[in-house]
PDB file of N, CA and C in Angstrom:
ATOM      1  N   GLU L   1       0.798  -1.111  -0.228  1.00  0.00           N
ATOM      2  CA  GLU L   1       0.068   0.099   0.051  1.00  0.00           C
ATOM      3  C   GLU L   1       1.076   1.641   0.089  1.00  0.00           C
ATOM      4  N   TYR L   2       2.167   1.208   0.993  1.00  0.00           N
ATOM      5  CA  TYR L   2       2.813   2.331   0.902  1.00  0.00           C
ATOM      6  C   TYR L   2       3.487   2.323  -0.637  1.00  0.00           C
ATOM      7  N   LEU L   3       3.838   1.790  -1.161  1.00  0.00           N
ATOM      8  CA  LEU L   3       4.697   1.702  -2.341  1.00  0.00           C
ATOM      9  C   LEU L   3       3.695   2.496  -3.331  1.00  0.00           C
ATOM     10  N   ALA L   4       2.502   1.648  -3.646  1.00  0.00           N
ATOM     11  CA  ALA L   4       1.338   2.267  -4.179  1.00  0.00           C
ATOM     12  C   ALA L   4       0.881   3.950  -4.054  1.00  0.00           C
ATOM     13  N   GLN L   5       0.772   4.218  -2.870  1.00  0.00           N
ATOM     14  CA  GLN L   5       0.779   5.613  -2.370  1.00  0.00           C
ATOM     15  C   GLN L   5       2.009   6.525  -3.003  1.00  0.00           C
ATOM     16  N   PHE L   6       3.186   6.114  -2.780  1.00  0.00           N
ATOM     17  CA  PHE L   6       4.352   6.896  -3.028  1.00  0.00           C
ATOM     18  C   PHE L   6       4.379   6.928  -4.699  1.00  0.00           C
ATOM     19  N   ALA L   7       4.049   5.726  -5.294  1.00  0.00           N
ATOM     20  CA  ALA L   7       4.191   5.934  -6.840  1.00  0.00           C
ATOM     21  C   ALA L   7       3.026   6.923  -7.523  1.00  0.00           C
ATOM     22  N   SER L   8       1.869   6.792  -6.773  1.00  0.00           N
ATOM     23  CA  SER L   8       0.913   7.782  -7.300  1.00  0.00           C
ATOM     24  C   SER L   8       1.192   9.230  -7.077  1.00  0.00           C
ATOM     25  N   ALA L   9       1.892   9.402  -5.912  1.00  0.00           N
ATOM     26  CA  ALA L   9       2.194  11.078  -5.788  1.00  0.00           C
ATOM     27  C   ALA L   9       3.415  11.245  -6.418  1.00  0.00           C
ATOM     28  N   TYR L  10       4.634  10.451  -6.535  1.00  0.00           N
ATOM     29  CA  TYR L  10       6.055  10.931  -7.082  1.00  0.00           C
ATOM     30  C   TYR L  10       5.918  10.637  -8.707  1.00  0.00           C
ATOM     31  N   TYR L  11       5.023   9.782  -9.218  1.00  0.00           N
ATOM     32  CA  TYR L  11       4.969   9.744 -10.704  1.00  0.00           C
ATOM     33  C   TYR L  11       3.637  10.235 -11.020  1.00  0.00           C
ATOM     34  N   ALA L  12       3.284  11.319 -10.215  1.00  0.00           N
ATOM     35  CA  ALA L  12       1.946  12.005 -11.004  1.00  0.00           C
ATOM     36  C   ALA L  12       2.424  12.660 -12.191  1.00  0.00           C
ATOM     37  N   PRO L  13       3.486  13.298 -12.409  1.00  0.00           N
ATOM     38  CA  PRO L  13       3.934  14.039 -13.685  1.00  0.00           C
ATOM     39  C   PRO L  13       3.909  13.170 -14.849  1.00  0.00           C
ATOM     40  N   LEU L  14       4.580  11.887 -14.658  1.00  0.00           N
ATOM     41  CA  LEU L  14       4.397  10.711 -15.435  1.00  0.00           C
ATOM     42  C   LEU L  14       3.077  10.462 -15.936  1.00  0.00           C
ATOM     43  N   LYS L  15       2.227  10.133 -15.080  1.00  0.00           N
ATOM     44  CA  LYS L  15       0.837   9.814 -15.241  1.00  0.00           C
ATOM     45  C   LYS L  15      -0.102  11.024 -15.826  1.00  0.00           C
ATOM     46  N   SER L  16       0.355  12.192 -15.877  1.00  0.00           N
ATOM     47  CA  SER L  16      -0.294  13.339 -16.549  1.00  0.00           C
ATOM     48  C   SER L  16       0.215  13.120 -17.980  1.00  0.00           C
ATOM     49  N   ALA L  17       1.830  12.910 -18.131  1.00  0.00           N
ATOM     50  CA  ALA L  17       2.366  12.760 -19.579  1.00  0.00           C
ATOM     51  C   ALA L  17       1.613  12.040 -20.405  1.00  0.00           C
ATOM     52  N   ILE L  18       1.235  10.280 -19.799  1.00  0.00           N
ATOM     53  CA  ILE L  18       0.959   9.356 -20.163  1.00  0.00           C
ATOM     54  C   ILE L  18      -0.373   9.660 -20.883  1.00  0.00           C
ATOM     55  N   VAL L  19      -1.319  10.549 -20.141  1.00  0.00           N
ATOM     56  CA  VAL L  19      -2.741  10.811 -20.397  1.00  0.00           C
ATOM     57  C   VAL L  19      -2.726  11.587 -21.613  1.00  0.00           C
ATOM     58  N   GLU L  20      -1.900  12.805 -21.498  1.00  0.00           N
ATOM     59  CA  GLU L  20      -1.635  13.752 -22.545  1.00  0.00           C
ATOM     60  C   GLU L  20      -1.088  13.168 -23.868  1.00  0.00           C
ATOM     61  N   LYS L  21       0.174  12.338 -23.729  1.00  0.00           N
ATOM     62  CA  LYS L  21       0.863  12.037 -24.969  1.00  0.00           C
ATOM     63  C   LYS L  21       0.857  10.905 -25.295  1.00  0.00           C
ATOM     64  N   GLY L  22       0.107   9.872 -24.441  1.00  0.00           N
ATOM     65  CA  GLY L  22       0.204   8.395 -24.815  1.00  0.00           C
ATOM     66  C   GLY L  22       1.628   7.625 -24.386  1.00  0.00           C
ATOM     67  N   LEU L  23       1.646   6.568 -24.879  1.00  0.00           N
ATOM     68  CA  LEU L  23       2.789   5.594 -24.338  1.00  0.00           C
ATOM     69  C   LEU L  23       4.192   6.468 -24.588  1.00  0.00           C
ATOM     70  N   ILE L  24       4.305   7.007 -25.721  1.00  0.00           N
ATOM     71  CA  ILE L  24       5.502   7.679 -25.876  1.00  0.00           C
ATOM     72  C   ILE L  24       6.244   8.543 -24.703  1.00  0.00           C
ATOM     73  N   ALA L  25       5.206   8.623 -23.657  1.00  0.00           N
ATOM     74  CA  ALA L  25       5.844   9.477 -22.491  1.00  0.00           C
ATOM     75  C   ALA L  25       6.552   8.214 -21.714  1.00  0.00           C
ATOM     76  N   VAL L  26       6.012   7.049 -21.434  1.00  0.00           N
ATOM     77  CA  VAL L  26       6.754   5.959 -20.919  1.00  0.00           C
ATOM     78  C   VAL L  26       8.032   5.759 -21.445  1.00  0.00           C
ATOM     79  N   LYS L  27       8.124   5.654 -22.919  1.00  0.00           N
ATOM     80  CA  LYS L  27       9.398   5.612 -23.173  1.00  0.00           C
ATOM     81  C   LYS L  27      10.459   6.498 -23.020  1.00  0.00           C
ATOM     82  N   ASP L  28       9.879   7.781 -23.214  1.00  0.00           N
ATOM     83  CA  ASP L  28      10.957   8.963 -22.577  1.00  0.00           C
ATOM     84  C   ASP L  28      11.291   8.715 -21.411  1.00  0.00           C
ATOM     85  N   HIS L  29      10.552   8.512 -20.290  1.00  0.00           N
ATOM     86  CA  HIS L  29      10.750   8.226 -19.207  1.00  0.00           C
ATOM     87  C   HIS L  29      11.911   7.173 -19.086  1.00  0.00           C
ATOM     88  N   TYR L  30      11.581   6.095 -19.411  1.00  0.00           N
ATOM     89  CA  TYR L  30      12.502   4.985 -19.459  1.00  0.00           C
ATOM     90  C   TYR L  30      13.994   5.470 -20.142  1.00  0.00           C
ATOM     91  N   GLU L  31      13.931   6.196 -21.152  1.00  0.00           N
ATOM     92  CA  GLU L  31      15.028   6.417 -21.725  1.00  0.00           C
ATOM     93  C   GLU L  31      16.099   7.446 -21.091  1.00  0.00           C
ATOM     94  N   LYS L  32      15.470   8.116 -20.169  1.00  0.00           N
ATOM     95  CA  LYS L  32      15.878   9.381 -19.581  1.00  0.00           C
ATOM     96  C   LYS L  32      16.530   8.761 -18.266  1.00  0.00           C
ATOM     97  N   ILE L  33      16.036   7.685 -17.608  1.00  0.00           N
ATOM     98  CA  ILE L  33      16.355   7.000 -16.399  1.00  0.00           C
ATOM     99  C   ILE L  33      17.757   6.236 -16.845  1.00  0.00           C
ATOM    100  N   TYR L  34      17.697   5.369 -17.934  1.00  0.00           N
ATOM    101  CA  TYR L  34      18.730   4.500 -18.416  1.00  0.00           C
ATOM    102  C   TYR L  34      19.798   5.403 -18.904  1.00  0.00           C
ATOM    103  N   ALA L  35      19.488   6.437 -19.371  1.00  0.00           N
ATOM    104  CA  ALA L  35      20.725   7.530 -19.943  1.00  0.00           C
ATOM    105  C   ALA L  35      21.381   7.876 -18.479  1.00  0.00           C
ATOM    106  N   VAL L  36      20.813   8.312 -17.601  1.00  0.00           N
ATOM    107  CA  VAL L  36      21.138   8.883 -16.426  1.00  0.00           C
ATOM    108  C   VAL L  36      22.296   7.629 -15.705  1.00  0.00           C
ATOM    109  N   GLU L  37      21.747   6.544 -15.595  1.00  0.00           N
ATOM    110  CA  GLU L  37      22.456   5.104 -15.228  1.00  0.00           C
ATOM    111  C   GLU L  37      23.332   4.597 -16.267  1.00  0.00           C
ATOM    112  N   GLU L  38      23.478   5.278 -17.331  1.00  0.00           N
ATOM    113  CA  GLU L  38      24.665   5.233 -18.577  1.00  0.00           C
ATOM    114  C   GLU L  38      24.425   3.525 -18.930  1.00  0.00           C
ATOM    115  N   ALA L  39      23.144   3.245 -19.095  1.00  0.00           N
ATOM    116  CA  ALA L  39      22.649   1.850 -19.338  1.00  0.00           C
ATOM    117  C   ALA L  39      21.858   1.586 -20.608  1.00  0.00           C
ATOM    118  N   LEU L  40      21.912   2.688 -21.446  1.00  0.00           N
ATOM    119  CA  LEU L  40      20.806   2.793 -22.605  1.00  0.00           C
ATOM    120  C   LEU L  40      21.265   1.529 -23.548  1.00  0.00           C
ATOM    121  N   ALA L  41      22.453   0.940 -23.451  1.00  0.00           N
ATOM    122  CA  ALA L  41      22.792  -0.294 -24.244  1.00  0.00           C
ATOM    123  C   ALA L  41      21.936  -1.463 -23.710  1.00  0.00           C
ATOM    124  N   PHE L  42      21.150  -1.328 -22.572  1.00  0.00           N
ATOM    125  CA  PHE L  42      20.465  -2.651 -21.964  1.00  0.00           C
ATOM    126  C   PHE L  42      19.065  -2.335 -22.145  1.00  0.00           C
ATOM    127  N   ILE L  43      18.715  -1.519 -22.843  1.00  0.00           N
ATOM    128  CA  ILE L  43      17.266  -1.442 -22.949  1.00  0.00           C
ATOM    129  C   ILE L  43      16.789  -1.312 -24.308  1.00  0.00           C
ATOM    130  N   SER L  44      15.762  -1.867 -24.821  1.00  0.00           N
ATOM    131  CA  SER L  44      14.981  -1.598 -26.074  1.00  0.00           C
ATOM    132  C   SER L  44      13.635  -1.760 -26.249  1.00  0.00           C
ATOM    133  N   PHE L  45      13.253  -1.150 -27.028  1.00  0.00           N
ATOM    134  CA  PHE L  45      11.610  -0.859 -27.358  1.00  0.00           C
ATOM    135  C   PHE L  45      11.068  -1.228 -28.555  1.00  0.00           C
ATOM    136  N   SER L  46      10.062  -1.782 -28.173  1.00  0.00           N
ATOM    137  CA  SER L  46       8.938  -2.070 -29.500  1.00  0.00           C
ATOM    138  C   SER L  46       7.747  -1.286 -29.192  1.00  0.00           C
ATOM    139  N   HIS L  47       7.436  -0.239 -30.069  1.00  0.00           N
ATOM    140  CA  HIS L  47       6.412   0.878 -29.572  1.00  0.00           C
ATOM    141  C   HIS L  47       5.450   0.795 -31.077  1.00  0.00           C
ATOM    142  N   SER L  48       4.041   1.235 -30.532  1.00  0.00           N
ATOM    143  CA  SER L  48       2.957   1.330 -31.708  1.00  0.00           C
ATOM    144  C   SER L  48       2.078   2.313 -30.810  1.00  0.00           C
ATOM    145  N   GLU L  49       1.161   2.416 -31.340  1.00  0.00           N
ATOM    146  CA  GLU L  49       0.273   3.844 -30.674  1.00  0.00           C
ATOM    147  C   GLU L  49      -0.615   2.975 -29.530  1.00  0.00           C
ATOM    148  N   ASP L  50      -0.470   1.608 -29.455  1.00  0.00           N
ATOM    149  CA  ASP L  50      -1.472   1.031 -28.489  1.00  0.00           C
ATOM    150  C   ASP L  50      -0.762   0.158 -27.538  1.00  0.00           C
ATOM    151  N   GLU L  51       0.370  -0.032 -27.863  1.00  0.00           N
ATOM    152  CA  GLU L  51       1.457  -1.222 -27.113  1.00  0.00           C
ATOM    153  C   GLU L  51       2.836  -0.639 -27.137  1.00  0.00           C
ATOM    154  N   LEU L  52       3.493  -0.690 -25.712  1.00  0.00           N
ATOM    155  CA  LEU L  52       4.781  -0.371 -25.982  1.00  0.00           C
ATOM    156  C   LEU L  52       5.448  -1.600 -24.796  1.00  0.00           C
ATOM    157  N   ILE L  53       6.586  -2.293 -25.753  1.00  0.00           N
ATOM    158  CA  ILE L  53       7.401  -3.214 -25.082  1.00  0.00           C
ATOM    159  C   ILE L  53       8.534  -2.925 -24.734  1.00  0.00           C
ATOM    160  N   ILE L  54       9.129  -3.040 -23.427  1.00  0.00           N
ATOM    161  CA  ILE L  54      10.240  -2.851 -23.231  1.00  0.00           C
ATOM    162  C   ILE L  54      11.102  -4.090 -22.610  1.00  0.00           C
ATOM    163  N   ARG L  55      12.423  -4.206 -23.364  1.00  0.00           N
ATOM    164  CA  ARG L  55      13.083  -5.151 -22.980  1.00  0.00           C
ATOM    165  C   ARG L  55      14.325  -4.847 -22.389  1.00  0.00           C
ATOM    166  N   ILE L  56      14.673  -5.285 -21.185  1.00  0.00           N
ATOM    167  CA  ILE L  56      15.699  -4.843 -20.353  1.00  0.00           C
ATOM    168  C   ILE L  56      16.612  -5.916 -20.057  1.00  0.00           C
ATOM    169  N   GLU L  57      17.787  -5.898 -20.597  1.00  0.00           N
ATOM    170  CA  GLU L  57      18.785  -6.998 -20.854  1.00  0.00           C
ATOM    171  C   GLU L  57      19.628  -7.207 -19.282  1.00  0.00           C
ATOM    172  N   LYS L  58      19.578  -5.959 -18.429  1.00  0.00           N
ATOM    173  CA  LYS L  58      20.054  -6.117 -17.249  1.00  0.00           C
ATOM    174  C   LYS L  58      19.855  -4.726 -16.538  1.00  0.00           C
ATOM    175  N   CYS L  59      19.203  -4.920 -15.320  1.00  0.00           N
ATOM    176  CA  CYS L  59      18.671  -4.016 -14.455  1.00  0.00           C
ATOM    177  C   CYS L  59      19.667  -3.059 -13.646  1.00  0.00           C
ATOM    178  N   PRO L  60      19.938  -1.554 -13.942  1.00  0.00           N
ATOM    179  CA  PRO L  60      21.165  -0.915 -13.078  1.00  0.00           C
ATOM    180  C   PRO L  60      21.030  -1.234 -11.763  1.00  0.00           C
ATOM    181  N   ALA L  61      19.833  -1.022 -11.182  1.00  0.00           N
ATOM    182  CA  ALA L  61      19.539  -1.053  -9.820  1.00  0.00           C
ATOM    183  C   ALA L  61      20.064  -2.847  -9.142  1.00  0.00           C
ATOM    184  N   VAL L  62      19.404  -3.568  -9.971  1.00  0.00           N
ATOM    185  CA  VAL L  62      20.178  -4.762  -9.473  1.00  0.00           C
ATOM    186  C   VAL L  62      21.460  -4.995  -9.679  1.00  0.00           C
ATOM    187  N   THR L  63      21.859  -4.603 -10.639  1.00  0.00           N
ATOM    188  CA  THR L  63      23.300  -4.595 -10.996  1.00  0.00           C
ATOM    189  C   THR L  63      24.171  -3.891  -9.579  1.00  0.00           C
ATOM    190  N   HIS L  64      23.488  -2.900  -9.082  1.00  0.00           N
ATOM    191  CA  HIS L  64      24.205  -2.036  -7.942  1.00  0.00           C
ATOM    192  C   HIS L  64      23.880  -2.703  -6.870  1.00  0.00           C
ATOM    193  N   ILE L  65      23.003  -3.477  -6.746  1.00  0.00           N
ATOM    194  CA  ILE L  65      22.438  -3.749  -5.381  1.00  0.00           C
ATOM    195  C   ILE L  65      23.703  -5.291  -5.145  1.00  0.00           C
ATOM    196  N   ILE L  66      23.922  -6.028  -6.216  1.00  0.00           N
ATOM    197  CA  ILE L  66      24.729  -7.225  -6.022  1.00  0.00           C
ATOM    198  C   ILE L  66      26.212  -6.856  -5.999  1.00  0.00           C
ATOM    199  N   LYS L  67      26.794  -5.485  -7.015  1.00  0.00           N
ATOM    200  CA  LYS L  67      28.015  -5.195  -6.638  1.00  0.00           C
ATOM    201  C   LYS L  67      28.111  -4.578  -5.288  1.00  0.00           C
ATOM    202  N   SER L  68      27.260  -4.028  -4.580  1.00  0.00           N
ATOM    203  CA  SER L  68      27.336  -3.708  -2.945  1.00  0.00           C
ATOM    204  C   SER L  68      27.237  -4.890  -2.136  1.00  0.00           C
ATOM    205  N   GLY L  69      27.050  -6.177  -2.545  1.00  0.00           N
ATOM    206  CA  GLY L  69      27.480  -7.471  -1.646  1.00  0.00           C
ATOM    207  C   GLY L  69      26.020  -7.624  -1.181  1.00  0.00           C
ATOM    208  N   ILE L  70      24.775  -7.442  -1.837  1.00  0.00           N
ATOM    209  CA  ILE L  70      23.803  -7.788  -1.219  1.00  0.00           C
ATOM    210  C   ILE L  70      22.688  -8.521  -2.269  1.00  0.00           C
ATOM    211  N   THR L  71      22.178  -9.492  -1.579  1.00  0.00           N
ATOM    212  CA  THR L  71      21.227 -10.262  -2.628  1.00  0.00           C
ATOM    213  C   THR L  71      20.043  -9.616  -2.529  1.00  0.00           C
ATOM    214  N   PRO L  72      19.448  -9.274  -4.048  1.00  0.00           N
ATOM    215  CA  PRO L  72      18.142  -8.592  -3.878  1.00  0.00           C
ATOM    216  C   PRO L  72      17.046  -9.638  -3.455  1.00  0.00           C
ATOM    217  N   SER L  73      16.275  -8.934  -2.786  1.00  0.00           N
ATOM    218  CA  SER L  73      14.743  -9.560  -2.417  1.00  0.00           C
ATOM    219  C   SER L  73      14.068 -10.736  -3.495  1.00  0.00           C
ATOM    220  N   LYS L  74      13.550 -11.543  -3.546  1.00  0.00           N
ATOM    221  CA  LYS L  74      12.905 -12.377  -4.390  1.00  0.00           C
ATOM    222  C   LYS L  74      11.845 -11.660  -4.902  1.00  0.00           C
ATOM    223  N   LEU L  75      11.283 -10.625  -4.040  1.00  0.00           N
ATOM    224  CA  LEU L  75      10.168  -9.935  -4.153  1.00  0.00           C
ATOM    225  C   LEU L  75      10.468  -8.674  -5.031  1.00  0.00           C
ATOM    226  N   TYR L  76      11.477  -8.273  -5.324  1.00  0.00           N
ATOM    227  CA  TYR L  76      12.118  -7.169  -5.894  1.00  0.00           C
ATOM    228  C   TYR L  76      11.478  -6.563  -7.278  1.00  0.00           C
ATOM    229  N   HIS L  77      10.839  -7.432  -7.916  1.00  0.00           N
ATOM    230  CA  HIS L  77      10.084  -7.479  -9.184  1.00  0.00           C
ATOM    231  C   HIS L  77       8.742  -6.739  -8.881  1.00  0.00           C
ATOM    232  N   GLU L  78       8.384  -6.819  -7.418  1.00  0.00           N
ATOM    233  CA  GLU L  78       7.018  -6.249  -7.162  1.00  0.00           C
ATOM    234  C   GLU L  78       6.934  -4.696  -7.263  1.00  0.00           C
ATOM    235  N   LEU L  79       8.584  -4.132  -7.191  1.00  0.00           N
ATOM    236  CA  LEU L  79       8.598  -2.706  -7.076  1.00  0.00           C
ATOM    237  C   LEU L  79       8.221  -2.373  -8.356  1.00  0.00           C
ATOM    238  N   THR L  80       8.627  -2.902  -9.561  1.00  0.00           N
ATOM    239  CA  THR L  80       8.472  -2.530 -11.022  1.00  0.00           C
ATOM    240  C   THR L  80       6.919  -2.697 -11.229  1.00  0.00           C
ATOM    241  N   LYS L  81       6.424  -3.524 -10.819  1.00  0.00           N
ATOM    242  CA  LYS L  81       5.103  -4.277 -10.879  1.00  0.00           C
ATOM    243  C   LYS L  81       3.867  -2.966 -10.297  1.00  0.00           C
ATOM    244  N   THR L  82       4.261  -2.975  -9.273  1.00  0.00           N
ATOM    245  CA  THR L  82       3.485  -2.164  -8.311  1.00  0.00           C
ATOM    246  C   THR L  82       3.591  -0.529  -8.823  1.00  0.00           C
ATOM    247  N   VAL L  83       4.677  -0.063  -8.912  1.00  0.00           N
ATOM    248  CA  VAL L  83       4.912   1.307  -9.766  1.00  0.00           C
ATOM    249  C   VAL L  83       4.247   1.719 -10.792  1.00  0.00           C
ATOM    250  N   TYR L  84       4.284   0.733 -11.878  1.00  0.00           N
ATOM    251  CA  TYR L  84       3.590   0.957 -12.803  1.00  0.00           C
ATOM    252  C   TYR L  84       2.098   0.551 -13.100  1.00  0.00           C
ATOM    253  N   GLU L  85       1.905  -0.144 -12.195  1.00  0.00           N
ATOM    254  CA  GLU L  85       0.301  -0.741 -12.372  1.00  0.00           C
ATOM    255  C   GLU L  85      -0.271   0.612 -11.797  1.00  0.00           C
ATOM    256  N   THR L  86       0.614   1.257 -10.528  1.00  0.00           N
ATOM    257  CA  THR L  86      -0.243   2.292 -10.084  1.00  0.00           C
ATOM    258  C   THR L  86      -0.190   3.259 -11.164  1.00  0.00           C
ATOM    259  N   VAL L  87       0.892   3.713 -12.007  1.00  0.00           N
ATOM    260  CA  VAL L  87       1.161   4.727 -12.821  1.00  0.00           C
ATOM    261  C   VAL L  87      -0.179   4.827 -13.531  1.00  0.00           C
ATOM    262  N   CYS L  88      -0.370   3.655 -14.350  1.00  0.00           N
ATOM    263  CA  CYS L  88      -1.441   3.712 -15.155  1.00  0.00           C
ATOM    264  C   CYS L  88      -3.005   3.542 -14.713  1.00  0.00           C
ATOM    265  N   GLU L  89      -3.149   3.463 -13.388  1.00  0.00           N
ATOM    266  CA  GLU L  89      -4.493   3.573 -12.989  1.00  0.00           C
ATOM    267  C   GLU L  89      -4.918   5.125 -13.275  1.00  0.00           C
ATOM    268  N   GLY L  90      -6.232   5.212 -14.053  1.00  0.00           N
ATOM    269  CA  GLY L  90      -6.941   6.586 -14.391  1.00  0.00           C
ATOM    270  C   GLY L  90      -6.358   6.922 -15.423  1.00  0.00           C
ATOM    271  N   THR L  91      -5.770   6.150 -16.226  1.00  0.00           N
ATOM    272  CA  THR L  91      -4.903   6.434 -17.428  1.00  0.00           C
ATOM    273  C   THR L  91      -5.894   5.338 -18.496  1.00  0.00           C
ATOM    274  N   PRO L  92      -5.691   5.690 -20.099  1.00  0.00           N
ATOM    275  CA  PRO L  92      -6.192   4.482 -20.763  1.00  0.00           C
ATOM    276  C   PRO L  92      -5.354   3.213 -21.117  1.00  0.00           C
ATOM    277  N   TYR L  93      -4.458   3.104 -20.117  1.00  0.00           N
ATOM    278  CA  TYR L  93      -3.486   1.996 -20.589  1.00  0.00           C
ATOM    279  C   TYR L  93      -3.242   1.387 -19.282  1.00  0.00           C
ATOM    280  N   SER L  94      -2.639   0.173 -19.595  1.00  0.00           N
ATOM    281  CA  SER L  94      -2.613  -1.076 -18.221  1.00  0.00           C
ATOM    282  C   SER L  94      -0.772  -1.625 -18.469  1.00  0.00           C
ATOM    283  N   PHE L  95      -0.587  -1.923 -17.653  1.00  0.00           N
ATOM    284  CA  PHE L  95       0.962  -2.346 -17.547  1.00  0.00           C
ATOM    285  C   PHE L  95       1.208  -4.126 -17.128  1.00  0.00           C
ATOM    286  N   GLU L  96       1.780  -4.708 -17.738  1.00  0.00           N
ATOM    287  CA  GLU L  96       2.160  -6.183 -17.414  1.00  0.00           C
ATOM    288  C   GLU L  96       3.691  -6.230 -17.479  1.00  0.00           C
ATOM    289  N   LEU L  97       4.259  -6.958 -16.361  1.00  0.00           N
ATOM    290  CA  LEU L  97       5.396  -7.388 -16.212  1.00  0.00           C
ATOM    291  C   LEU L  97       5.258  -9.030 -16.613  1.00  0.00           C
ATOM    292  N   LYS L  98       5.921  -9.159 -18.090  1.00  0.00           N
ATOM    293  CA  LYS L  98       5.786 -10.466 -18.777  1.00  0.00           C
ATOM    294  C   LYS L  98       6.612 -11.231 -18.071  1.00  0.00           C
ATOM    295  N   SER L  99       7.898 -10.763 -18.087  1.00  0.00           N
ATOM    296  CA  SER L  99       9.006 -12.013 -17.524  1.00  0.00           C
ATOM    297  C   SER L  99      10.045 -11.039 -16.836  1.00  0.00           C
ATOM    298  N   TYR L 100      10.725 -11.886 -15.637  1.00  0.00           N
ATOM    299  CA  TYR L 100      11.798 -11.105 -14.875  1.00  0.00           C
ATOM    300  C   TYR L 100      12.816 -12.380 -14.552  1.00  0.00           C
ATOM    301  N   ASP L 101      14.120 -11.746 -14.739  1.00  0.00           N
ATOM    302  CA  ASP L 101      15.187 -12.610 -14.055  1.00  0.00           C
ATOM    303  C   ASP L 101      15.663 -12.045 -12.906  1.00  0.00           C
ATOM    304  N   PRO L 102      15.682 -12.608 -11.800  1.00  0.00           N
ATOM    305  CA  PRO L 102      15.935 -12.154 -10.295  1.00  0.00           C
ATOM    306  C   PRO L 102      17.359 -11.865 -10.257  1.00  0.00           C
ATOM    307  N   GLU L 103      18.256 -12.709 -11.084  1.00  0.00           N
ATOM    308  CA  GLU L 103      19.599 -12.504 -11.052  1.00  0.00           C
ATOM    309  C   GLU L 103      20.186 -11.333 -11.783  1.00  0.00           C
ATOM    310  N   THR L 104      19.632 -10.833 -12.614  1.00  0.00           N
ATOM    311  CA  THR L 104      20.151  -9.637 -13.842  1.00  0.00           C
ATOM    312  C   THR L 104      19.006  -8.554 -13.432  1.00  0.00           C
ATOM    313  N   GLY L 105      17.842  -9.212 -13.300  1.00  0.00           N
ATOM    314  CA  GLY L 105      16.781  -7.755 -13.284  1.00  0.00           C
ATOM    315  C   GLY L 105      16.438  -7.523 -14.795  1.00  0.00           C
ATOM    316  N   ALA L 106      16.783  -8.278 -15.493  1.00  0.00           N
ATOM    317  CA  ALA L 106      16.141  -8.293 -17.155  1.00  0.00           C
ATOM    318  C   ALA L 106      14.589  -8.902 -16.669  1.00  0.00           C
ATOM    319  N   SER L 107      14.465  -8.215 -17.864  1.00  0.00           N
ATOM    320  CA  SER L 107      12.632  -8.090 -17.914  1.00  0.00           C
ATOM    321  C   SER L 107      11.970  -7.707 -19.162  1.00  0.00           C
ATOM    322  N   THR L 108      11.068  -8.209 -19.188  1.00  0.00           N
ATOM    323  CA  THR L 108       9.951  -7.746 -20.450  1.00  0.00           C
ATOM    324  C   THR L 108       8.856  -6.958 -19.720  1.00  0.00           C
ATOM    325  N   GLU L 109       8.501  -5.777 -20.314  1.00  0.00           N
ATOM    326  CA  GLU L 109       7.338  -5.080 -19.550  1.00  0.00           C
ATOM    327  C   GLU L 109       6.591  -4.670 -20.903  1.00  0.00           C
ATOM    328  N   ARG L 110       5.387  -4.398 -20.621  1.00  0.00           N
ATOM    329  CA  ARG L 110       4.444  -4.530 -21.636  1.00  0.00           C
ATOM    330  C   ARG L 110       3.185  -3.229 -20.959  1.00  0.00           C
ATOM    331  N   PHE L 111       3.239  -2.152 -21.926  1.00  0.00           N
ATOM    332  CA  PHE L 111       2.082  -1.047 -21.606  1.00  0.00           C
ATOM    333  C   PHE L 111       1.137  -1.400 -22.686  1.00  0.00           C
ATOM    334  N   PHE L 112       0.194  -1.224 -22.553  1.00  0.00           N
ATOM    335  CA  PHE L 112      -1.084  -1.223 -23.707  1.00  0.00           C
ATOM    336  C   PHE L 112      -2.560  -0.750 -23.273  1.00  0.00           C
ATOM    337  N   LYS L 113      -3.123  -0.286 -24.480  1.00  0.00           N
ATOM    338  CA  LYS L 113      -4.120   0.319 -24.230  1.00  0.00           C
ATOM    339  C   LYS L 113      -5.264  -0.868 -23.832  1.00  0.00           C
ATOM    340  N   LYS L 114      -5.977  -0.260 -22.798  1.00  0.00           N
ATOM    341  CA  LYS L 114      -7.054  -1.129 -22.219  1.00  0.00           C
ATOM    342  C   LYS L 114      -8.146  -1.351 -23.286  1.00  0.00           C
TER     343      LYS L 114
END
């Protein structure tokens, strides 16, 4: 519940951008994050007006956690799932975490028109 409340508040600008611009706002959001993390080489997109598929080869956050000597929680994927399901609430879109590898954070994520 806390994570959903946080995501709703923190990502309110993203939610507004999704309503206004569509799924390109999500793609732009991910590109900015992965650029800052110097990890653009690990992400790819398939995009249409009604669907955005994001393929992440390895997650910079999971990589950092592991490099710090910590084992990521087996439920770490719930962070992504909860955040983006919450972001999509009240928009014309839904989110689905299609696959997730707990050892690398590799995932396939799908945003799609309801």
